[in-house]
Short mmCIF file of C-alpha atoms and ligand atoms in Angstrom, two decimals:
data_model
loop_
_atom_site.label_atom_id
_atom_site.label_comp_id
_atom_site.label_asym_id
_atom_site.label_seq_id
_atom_site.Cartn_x
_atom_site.Cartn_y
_atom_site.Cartn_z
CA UNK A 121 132.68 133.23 42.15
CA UNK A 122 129.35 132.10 40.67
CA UNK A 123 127.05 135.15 39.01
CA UNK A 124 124.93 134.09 41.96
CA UNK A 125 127.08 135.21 44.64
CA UNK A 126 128.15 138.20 42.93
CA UNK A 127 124.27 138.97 42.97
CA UNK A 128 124.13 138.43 46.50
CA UNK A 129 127.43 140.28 47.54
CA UNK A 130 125.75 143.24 45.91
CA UNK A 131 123.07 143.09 47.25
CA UNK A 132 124.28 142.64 50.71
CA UNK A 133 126.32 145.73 49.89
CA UNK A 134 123.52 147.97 48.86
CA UNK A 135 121.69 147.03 51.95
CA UNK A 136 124.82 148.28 53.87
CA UNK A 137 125.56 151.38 52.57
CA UNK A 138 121.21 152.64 52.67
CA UNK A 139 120.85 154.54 55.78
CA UNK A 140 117.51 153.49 57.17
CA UNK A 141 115.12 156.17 57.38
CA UNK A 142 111.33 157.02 56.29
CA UNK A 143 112.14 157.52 52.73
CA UNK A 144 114.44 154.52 51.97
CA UNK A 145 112.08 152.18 54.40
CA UNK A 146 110.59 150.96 51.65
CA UNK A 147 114.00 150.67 49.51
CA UNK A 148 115.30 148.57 51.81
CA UNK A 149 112.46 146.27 52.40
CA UNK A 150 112.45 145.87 48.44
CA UNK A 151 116.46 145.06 48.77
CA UNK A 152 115.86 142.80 51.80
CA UNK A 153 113.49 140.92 49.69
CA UNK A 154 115.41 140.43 46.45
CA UNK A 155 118.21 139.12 48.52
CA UNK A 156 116.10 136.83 50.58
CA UNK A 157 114.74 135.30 46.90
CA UNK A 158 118.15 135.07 45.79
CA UNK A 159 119.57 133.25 48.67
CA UNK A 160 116.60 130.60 48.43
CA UNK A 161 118.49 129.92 45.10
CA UNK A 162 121.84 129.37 46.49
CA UNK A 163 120.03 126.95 49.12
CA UNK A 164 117.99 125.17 46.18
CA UNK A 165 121.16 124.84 43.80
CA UNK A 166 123.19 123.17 47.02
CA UNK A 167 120.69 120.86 48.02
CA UNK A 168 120.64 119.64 44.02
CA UNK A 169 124.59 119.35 44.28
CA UNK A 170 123.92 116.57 47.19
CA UNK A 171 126.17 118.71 49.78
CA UNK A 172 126.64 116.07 51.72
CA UNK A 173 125.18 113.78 53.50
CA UNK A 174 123.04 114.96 56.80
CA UNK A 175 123.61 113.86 60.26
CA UNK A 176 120.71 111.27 61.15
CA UNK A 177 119.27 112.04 64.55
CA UNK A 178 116.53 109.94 66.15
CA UNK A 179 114.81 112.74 68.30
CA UNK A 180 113.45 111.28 71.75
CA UNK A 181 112.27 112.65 75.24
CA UNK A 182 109.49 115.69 75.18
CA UNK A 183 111.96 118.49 73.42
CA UNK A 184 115.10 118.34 72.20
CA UNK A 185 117.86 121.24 73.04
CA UNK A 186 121.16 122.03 70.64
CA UNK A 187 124.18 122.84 72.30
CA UNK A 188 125.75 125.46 69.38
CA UNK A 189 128.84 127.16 69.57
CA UNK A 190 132.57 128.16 67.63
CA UNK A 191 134.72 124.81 68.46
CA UNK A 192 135.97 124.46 72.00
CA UNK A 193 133.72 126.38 73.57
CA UNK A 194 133.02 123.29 76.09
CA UNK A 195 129.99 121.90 74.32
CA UNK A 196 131.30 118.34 74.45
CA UNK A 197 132.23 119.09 78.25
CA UNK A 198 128.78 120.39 79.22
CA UNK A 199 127.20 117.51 77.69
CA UNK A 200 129.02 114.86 79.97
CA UNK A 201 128.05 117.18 83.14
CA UNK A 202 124.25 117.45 82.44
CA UNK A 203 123.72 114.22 81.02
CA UNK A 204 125.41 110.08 81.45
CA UNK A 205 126.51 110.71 77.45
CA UNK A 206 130.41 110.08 77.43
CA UNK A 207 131.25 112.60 74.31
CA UNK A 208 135.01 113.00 74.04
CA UNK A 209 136.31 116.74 75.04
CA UNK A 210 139.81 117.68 74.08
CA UNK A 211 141.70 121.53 74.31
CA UNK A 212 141.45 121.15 70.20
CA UNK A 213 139.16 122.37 67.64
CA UNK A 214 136.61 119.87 66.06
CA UNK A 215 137.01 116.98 68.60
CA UNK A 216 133.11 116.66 68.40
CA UNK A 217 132.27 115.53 64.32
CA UNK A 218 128.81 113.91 64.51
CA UNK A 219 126.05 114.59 66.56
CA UNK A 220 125.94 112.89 70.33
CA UNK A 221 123.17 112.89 72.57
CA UNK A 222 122.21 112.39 76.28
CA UNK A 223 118.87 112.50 78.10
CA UNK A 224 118.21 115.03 80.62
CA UNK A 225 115.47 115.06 83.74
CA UNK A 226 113.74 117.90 84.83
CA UNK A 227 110.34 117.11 86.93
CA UNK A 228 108.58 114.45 85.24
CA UNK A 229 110.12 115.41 81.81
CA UNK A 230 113.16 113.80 79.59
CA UNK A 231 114.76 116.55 77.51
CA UNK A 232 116.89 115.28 74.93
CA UNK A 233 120.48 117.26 74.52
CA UNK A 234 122.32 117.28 71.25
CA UNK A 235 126.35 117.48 71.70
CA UNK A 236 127.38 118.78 67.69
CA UNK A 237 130.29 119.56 65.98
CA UNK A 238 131.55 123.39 66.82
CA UNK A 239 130.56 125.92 64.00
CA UNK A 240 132.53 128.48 62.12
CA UNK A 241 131.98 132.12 60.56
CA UNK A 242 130.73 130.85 56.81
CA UNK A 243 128.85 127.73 58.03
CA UNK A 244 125.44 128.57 56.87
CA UNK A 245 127.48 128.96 53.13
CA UNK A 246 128.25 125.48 53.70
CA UNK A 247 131.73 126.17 55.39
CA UNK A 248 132.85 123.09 57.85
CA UNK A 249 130.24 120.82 58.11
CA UNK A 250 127.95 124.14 58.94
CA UNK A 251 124.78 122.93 56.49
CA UNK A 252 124.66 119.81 57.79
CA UNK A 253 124.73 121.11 61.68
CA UNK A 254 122.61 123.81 60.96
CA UNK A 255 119.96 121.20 59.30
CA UNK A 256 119.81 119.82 62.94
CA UNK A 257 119.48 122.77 64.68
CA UNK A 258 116.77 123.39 62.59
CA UNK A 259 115.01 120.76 64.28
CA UNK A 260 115.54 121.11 67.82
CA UNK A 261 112.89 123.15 70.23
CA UNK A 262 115.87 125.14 72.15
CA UNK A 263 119.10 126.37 71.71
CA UNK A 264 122.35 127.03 73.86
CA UNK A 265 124.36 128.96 72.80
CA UNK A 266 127.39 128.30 74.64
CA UNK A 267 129.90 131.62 74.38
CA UNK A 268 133.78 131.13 75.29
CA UNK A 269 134.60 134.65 77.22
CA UNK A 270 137.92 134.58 75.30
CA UNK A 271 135.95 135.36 72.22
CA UNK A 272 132.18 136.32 72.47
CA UNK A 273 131.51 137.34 68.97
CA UNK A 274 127.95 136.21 69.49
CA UNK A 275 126.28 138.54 67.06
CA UNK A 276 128.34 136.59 64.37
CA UNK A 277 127.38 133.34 65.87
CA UNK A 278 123.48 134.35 65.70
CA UNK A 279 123.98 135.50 62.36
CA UNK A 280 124.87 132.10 61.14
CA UNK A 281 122.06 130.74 62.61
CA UNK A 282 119.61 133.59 60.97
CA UNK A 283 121.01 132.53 57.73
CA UNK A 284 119.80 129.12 57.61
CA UNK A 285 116.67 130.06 58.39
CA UNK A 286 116.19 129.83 61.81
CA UNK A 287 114.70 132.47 64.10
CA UNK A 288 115.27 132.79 67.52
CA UNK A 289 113.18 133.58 70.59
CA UNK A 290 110.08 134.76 68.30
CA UNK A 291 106.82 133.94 67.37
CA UNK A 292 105.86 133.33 64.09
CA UNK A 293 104.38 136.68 62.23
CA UNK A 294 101.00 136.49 62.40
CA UNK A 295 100.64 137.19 58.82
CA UNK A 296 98.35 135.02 56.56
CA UNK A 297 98.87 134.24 52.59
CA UNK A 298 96.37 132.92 49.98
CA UNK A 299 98.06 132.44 46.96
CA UNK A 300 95.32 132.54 43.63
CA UNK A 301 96.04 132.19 39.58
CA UNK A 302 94.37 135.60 38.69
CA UNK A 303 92.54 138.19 40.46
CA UNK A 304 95.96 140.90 41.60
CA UNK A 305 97.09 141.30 44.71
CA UNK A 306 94.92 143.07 47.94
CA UNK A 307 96.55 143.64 50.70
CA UNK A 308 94.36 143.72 53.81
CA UNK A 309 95.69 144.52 58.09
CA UNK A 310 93.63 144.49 61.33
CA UNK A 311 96.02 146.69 62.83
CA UNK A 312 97.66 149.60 61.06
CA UNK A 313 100.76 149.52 59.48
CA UNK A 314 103.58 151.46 60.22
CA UNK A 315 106.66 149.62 58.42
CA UNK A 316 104.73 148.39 55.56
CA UNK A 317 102.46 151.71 54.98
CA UNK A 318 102.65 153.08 51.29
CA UNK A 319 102.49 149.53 48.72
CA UNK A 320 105.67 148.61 50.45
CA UNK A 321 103.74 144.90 51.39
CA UNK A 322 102.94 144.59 47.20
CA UNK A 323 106.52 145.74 46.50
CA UNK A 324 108.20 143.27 48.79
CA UNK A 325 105.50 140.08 47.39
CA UNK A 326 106.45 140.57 43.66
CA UNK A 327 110.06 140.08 44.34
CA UNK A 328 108.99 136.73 45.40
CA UNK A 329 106.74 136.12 42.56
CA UNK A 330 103.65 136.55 44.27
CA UNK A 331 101.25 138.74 41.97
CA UNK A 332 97.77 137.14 42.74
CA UNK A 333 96.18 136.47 45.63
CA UNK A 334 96.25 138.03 49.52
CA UNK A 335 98.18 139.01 52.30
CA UNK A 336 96.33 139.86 55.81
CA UNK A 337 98.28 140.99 58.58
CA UNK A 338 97.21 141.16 62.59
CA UNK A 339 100.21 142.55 63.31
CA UNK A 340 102.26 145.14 62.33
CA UNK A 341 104.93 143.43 60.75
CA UNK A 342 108.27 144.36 59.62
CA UNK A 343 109.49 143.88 55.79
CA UNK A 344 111.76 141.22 57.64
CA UNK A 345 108.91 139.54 58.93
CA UNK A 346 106.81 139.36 55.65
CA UNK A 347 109.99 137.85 53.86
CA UNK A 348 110.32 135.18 56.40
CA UNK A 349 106.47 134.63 55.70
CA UNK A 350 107.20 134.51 52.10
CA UNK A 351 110.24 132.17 52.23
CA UNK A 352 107.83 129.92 53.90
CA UNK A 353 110.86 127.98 55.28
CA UNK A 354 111.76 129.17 58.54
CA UNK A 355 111.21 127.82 62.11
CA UNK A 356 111.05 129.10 65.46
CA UNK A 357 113.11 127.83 67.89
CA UNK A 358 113.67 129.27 71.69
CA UNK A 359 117.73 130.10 72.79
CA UNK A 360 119.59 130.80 76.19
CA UNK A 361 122.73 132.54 76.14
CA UNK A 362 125.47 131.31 78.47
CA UNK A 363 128.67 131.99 78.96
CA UNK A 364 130.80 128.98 80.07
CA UNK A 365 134.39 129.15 81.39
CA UNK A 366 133.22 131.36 84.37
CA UNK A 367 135.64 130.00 86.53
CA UNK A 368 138.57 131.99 84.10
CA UNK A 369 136.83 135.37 84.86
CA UNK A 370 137.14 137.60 87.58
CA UNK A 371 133.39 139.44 88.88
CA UNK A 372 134.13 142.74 86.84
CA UNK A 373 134.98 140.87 83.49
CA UNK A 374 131.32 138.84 83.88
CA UNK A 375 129.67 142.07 84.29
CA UNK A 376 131.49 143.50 81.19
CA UNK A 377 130.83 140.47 79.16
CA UNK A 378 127.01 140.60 80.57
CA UNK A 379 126.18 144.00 79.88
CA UNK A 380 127.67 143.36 76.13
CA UNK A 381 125.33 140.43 75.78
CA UNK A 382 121.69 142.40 76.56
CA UNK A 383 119.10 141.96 75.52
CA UNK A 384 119.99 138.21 76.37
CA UNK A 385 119.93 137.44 80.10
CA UNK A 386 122.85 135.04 79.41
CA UNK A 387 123.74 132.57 82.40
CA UNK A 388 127.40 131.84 83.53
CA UNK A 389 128.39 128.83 83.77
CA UNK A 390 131.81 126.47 84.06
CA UNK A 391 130.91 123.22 82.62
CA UNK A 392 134.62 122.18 83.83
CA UNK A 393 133.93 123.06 87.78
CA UNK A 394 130.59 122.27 87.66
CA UNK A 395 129.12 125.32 88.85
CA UNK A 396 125.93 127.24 87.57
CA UNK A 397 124.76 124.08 86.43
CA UNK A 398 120.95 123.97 88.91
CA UNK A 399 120.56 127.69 87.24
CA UNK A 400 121.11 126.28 84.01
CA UNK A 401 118.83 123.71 83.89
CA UNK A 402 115.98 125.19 85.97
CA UNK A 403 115.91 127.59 82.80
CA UNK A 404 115.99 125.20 79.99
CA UNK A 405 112.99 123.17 82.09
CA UNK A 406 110.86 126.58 82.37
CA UNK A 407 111.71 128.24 79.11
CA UNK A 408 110.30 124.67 77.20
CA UNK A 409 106.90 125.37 79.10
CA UNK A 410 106.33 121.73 79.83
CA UNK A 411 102.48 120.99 80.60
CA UNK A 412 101.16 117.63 83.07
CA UNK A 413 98.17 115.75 82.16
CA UNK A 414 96.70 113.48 84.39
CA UNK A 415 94.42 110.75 82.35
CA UNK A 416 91.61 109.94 84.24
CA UNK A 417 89.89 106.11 82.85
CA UNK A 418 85.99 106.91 83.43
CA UNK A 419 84.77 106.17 86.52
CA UNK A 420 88.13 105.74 88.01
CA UNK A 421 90.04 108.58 89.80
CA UNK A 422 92.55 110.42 87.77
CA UNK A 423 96.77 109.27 87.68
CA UNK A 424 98.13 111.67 89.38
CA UNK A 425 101.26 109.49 89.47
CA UNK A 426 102.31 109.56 86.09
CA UNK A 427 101.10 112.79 84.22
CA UNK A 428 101.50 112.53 80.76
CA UNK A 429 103.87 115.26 79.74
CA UNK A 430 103.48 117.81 76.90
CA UNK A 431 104.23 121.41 75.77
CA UNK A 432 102.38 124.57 76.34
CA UNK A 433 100.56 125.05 73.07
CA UNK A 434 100.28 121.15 72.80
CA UNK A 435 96.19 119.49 71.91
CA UNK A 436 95.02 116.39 72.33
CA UNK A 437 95.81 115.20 69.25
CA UNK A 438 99.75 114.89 70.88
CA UNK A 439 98.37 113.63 73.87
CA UNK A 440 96.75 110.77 71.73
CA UNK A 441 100.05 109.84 70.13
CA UNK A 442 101.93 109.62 73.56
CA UNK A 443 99.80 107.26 74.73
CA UNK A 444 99.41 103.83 74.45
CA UNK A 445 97.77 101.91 71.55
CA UNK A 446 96.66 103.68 68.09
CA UNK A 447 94.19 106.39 70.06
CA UNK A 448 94.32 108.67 67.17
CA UNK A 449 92.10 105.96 64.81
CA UNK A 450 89.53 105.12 67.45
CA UNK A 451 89.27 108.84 68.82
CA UNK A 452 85.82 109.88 69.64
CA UNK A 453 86.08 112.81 71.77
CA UNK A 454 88.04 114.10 74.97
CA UNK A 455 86.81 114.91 78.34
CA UNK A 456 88.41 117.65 80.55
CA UNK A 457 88.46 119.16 83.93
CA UNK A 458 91.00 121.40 84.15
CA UNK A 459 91.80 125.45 83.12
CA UNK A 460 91.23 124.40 79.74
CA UNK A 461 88.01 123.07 80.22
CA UNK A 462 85.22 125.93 79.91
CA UNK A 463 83.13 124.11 82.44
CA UNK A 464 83.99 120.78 84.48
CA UNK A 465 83.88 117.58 81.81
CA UNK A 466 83.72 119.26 78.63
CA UNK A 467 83.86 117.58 75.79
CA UNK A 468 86.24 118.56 73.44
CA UNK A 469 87.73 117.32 69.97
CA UNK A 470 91.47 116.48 69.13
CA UNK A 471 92.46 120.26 68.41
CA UNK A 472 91.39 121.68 72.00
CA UNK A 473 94.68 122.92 73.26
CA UNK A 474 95.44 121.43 77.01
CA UNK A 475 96.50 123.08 80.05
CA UNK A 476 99.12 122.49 82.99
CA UNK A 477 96.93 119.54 85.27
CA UNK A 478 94.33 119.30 82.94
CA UNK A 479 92.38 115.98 84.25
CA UNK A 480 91.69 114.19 80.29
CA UNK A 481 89.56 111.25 79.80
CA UNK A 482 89.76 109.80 76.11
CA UNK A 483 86.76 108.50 74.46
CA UNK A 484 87.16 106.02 71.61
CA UNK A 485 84.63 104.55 69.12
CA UNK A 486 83.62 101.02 69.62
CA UNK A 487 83.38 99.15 72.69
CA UNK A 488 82.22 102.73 74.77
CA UNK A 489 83.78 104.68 76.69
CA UNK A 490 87.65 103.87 77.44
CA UNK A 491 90.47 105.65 78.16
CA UNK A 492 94.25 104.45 77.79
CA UNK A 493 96.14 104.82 80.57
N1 LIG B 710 138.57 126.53 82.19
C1 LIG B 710 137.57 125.82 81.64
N2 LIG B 710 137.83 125.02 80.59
C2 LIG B 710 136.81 124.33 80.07
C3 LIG B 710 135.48 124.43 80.58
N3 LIG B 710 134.66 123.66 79.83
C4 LIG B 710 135.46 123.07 78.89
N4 LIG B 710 136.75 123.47 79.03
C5 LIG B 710 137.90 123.05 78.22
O1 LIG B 710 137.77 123.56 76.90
C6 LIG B 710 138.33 122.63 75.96
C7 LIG B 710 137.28 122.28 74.90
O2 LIG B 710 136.23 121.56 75.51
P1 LIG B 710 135.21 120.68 74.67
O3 LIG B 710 134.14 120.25 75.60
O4 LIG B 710 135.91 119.64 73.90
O5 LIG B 710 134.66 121.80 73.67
P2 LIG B 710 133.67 121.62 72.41
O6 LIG B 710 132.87 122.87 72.33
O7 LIG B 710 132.92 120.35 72.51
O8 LIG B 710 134.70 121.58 71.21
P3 LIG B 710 134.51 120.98 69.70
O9 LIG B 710 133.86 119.65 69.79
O10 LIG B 710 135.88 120.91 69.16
O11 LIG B 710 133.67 122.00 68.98
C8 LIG B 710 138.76 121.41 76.79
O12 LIG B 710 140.14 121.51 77.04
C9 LIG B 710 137.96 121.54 78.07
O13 LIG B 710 138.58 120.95 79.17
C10 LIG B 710 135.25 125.30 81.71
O14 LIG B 710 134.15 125.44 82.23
N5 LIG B 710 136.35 125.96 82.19
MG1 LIG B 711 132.83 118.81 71.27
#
């Protein structure tokens, strides 16, 4: 074993054997920190060893979902049943060894769903092909996590998944950094601090080298939080729990398995039979927050036809791209009638954030008034 991992095992071991109370809140947050810097170092050392070579995914549609599970869980199975992909399913482990995807409809939207090799307890360590799968989940906008009843273990799953980074069903802190060459550290909150009181922001920033400059917070953060700030390389992506294989389990056995599974609201599901399938992807279609957008050409009524489709969150700026010819170069302004709009035909730049049925008309330089439709 490396001196590395030694580190880190001791680390880790420290962190379980402090009870977590007022006076070791700090302690922790210190220990949580020093491991977080040293497991950027395992991840920097692997990627400079090659590791590999990633799975190339072309992503298509308006979001792309990641089936994720241990091996035969049914992912392959599921795929075929929501989508026309053909992935091969087999009652043996590791049947599935690249990534396979299908295209899914829901309203006027094309979710893309990724079919991926099963993972294992290690894989975030690099165990199986667990970097390389975990790379891709990285990039996807929503996970399912698809449980066998036979053997749950989901905490161990997630855990995996927290390791590489990822960070499921939450918001990014809303913590801001300004790194500077001299000048100390201040430390600044709109809100007050209740897990972070007492230096324990400062103590938590030097581990990661991070001496000069400032850290505002509009939230109360956790020391968790403020490291994944820090480590700068985590994403966000949205999950669903669900449990497939229903049709092995009898009513009181889905209410155990439920129960075990709060806070996740997981959905049953047999991918085999067929059923729970509607339920299933109703929720990936509403938990994606898809948005319409009717473009309107000026003096012409709006398409109500074809709305262009984006994400809650989403600005013109991705509207531009999704539509046809180079928009974002000849961009002038955008017109809008909608919830978004604070009065009927605003005009707005390319960072106004849209609204479900916004009416848009684009505006390009040259040549007038035009929109692309
Ligand atoms: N009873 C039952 N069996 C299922 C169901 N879904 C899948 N299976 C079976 O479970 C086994 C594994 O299915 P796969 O779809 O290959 O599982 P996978 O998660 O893709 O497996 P890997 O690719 O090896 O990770 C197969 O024998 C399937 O027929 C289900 O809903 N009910
Ligand atoms: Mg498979």
């Amino acid at each position: 074993m490396s001196a590395l991992e030694e580190q880190i095992l001791a680390v880790e071991e420290e962190i379980r054997n402090t009870a977590y109370n007022k006076a070791t809140q700090l302690h922790i947050g210190r220990l949580k920190a020093k491991l977080a810097v040293l497991r950027l170092e395992r991840e920097t050392r692997a990627k400079g060893k090659g590791g590999g070579v990633g799975y190339s995914i072309r992503k298509s549609g308006n979001a792309t979902v990641g089936l994720v599970g241990y091996p035969s869980t049914g992912k392959s199975t599921l795929l075929n049943r929501l989508t026309a992909a053909n992935s091969e399913a087999a009652a043996y482990d590791f049947t599935t060894v690249s990534i396979i995807p299908g295209m899914l409809r829901w309203g006027g939207a094309s979710i893309q769903i990724l079919d991926m090799p099963g993972l294992i307890p290690g894989a975030s360590k690099g165990r199986g092909r667990g970097r390389e799968v975990l790379s891709v989940v990285r990039s996807t906008d929503l996970v399912l996590f698809l449980i066998d009843p036979e053997h749950p273990n989901l905490r161990a799953l997630t855990a995996e998944i927290e390791g590489a980074g990822v960070r499921i069903n939450q918001r990014p802190p809303r913590i801001v950094l300004q790194r500077s060459d001299r000048g100390g550290l201040t430390v600044s909150s709109t809100v007050r601090l209740t897990h972070l009181a007492g230096g324990g922001a400062a103590q938590i920033a030097r581990e990661f080298g991070f001496h000069n400059g400032s850290i505002v917070f509009r939230e109360d953060a956790t020391a968790d939080q403020l490291i994944d700030v820090l480590a700068g390389n985590r994403v966000y992506v949205l999950a669903i729990m669900v449990v497939n294989k229903a049709d092995l389990m009898s009513q009181q056995e889905r209410k155990q398995l439920a129960a075990s599974l709060v806070p996740y609201e997981a959905i049953f599901i047999s991918a085999r039979a067929g059923t729970g399938l509607d339920t299933l992807v109703d929720r990936i279609g509403t938990t994606l927050k898809f948005i319409r957008i009717y473009v309107k050409p000026p003096g012409l009524p709006p398409d109500r036809e074809e709305p262009v489709i984006l994400r809650q969150g989403e600005s013109v700026t991705e509207l531009l791209r999704k539509l046809p010819g180079d928009l974002s170069r000849t961009f002038k302004a955008a017109q809008i009638w909608g919830k978004s709009a604070r009065f009927p035909g605003q005009t707005v730049g390319r960072d106004h954030i849209l609204s479900d049925e916004d009416i848009v008309t684009v505006l390009v330089v040259r040549g007038g008034a035009r929109a692309a439709s």
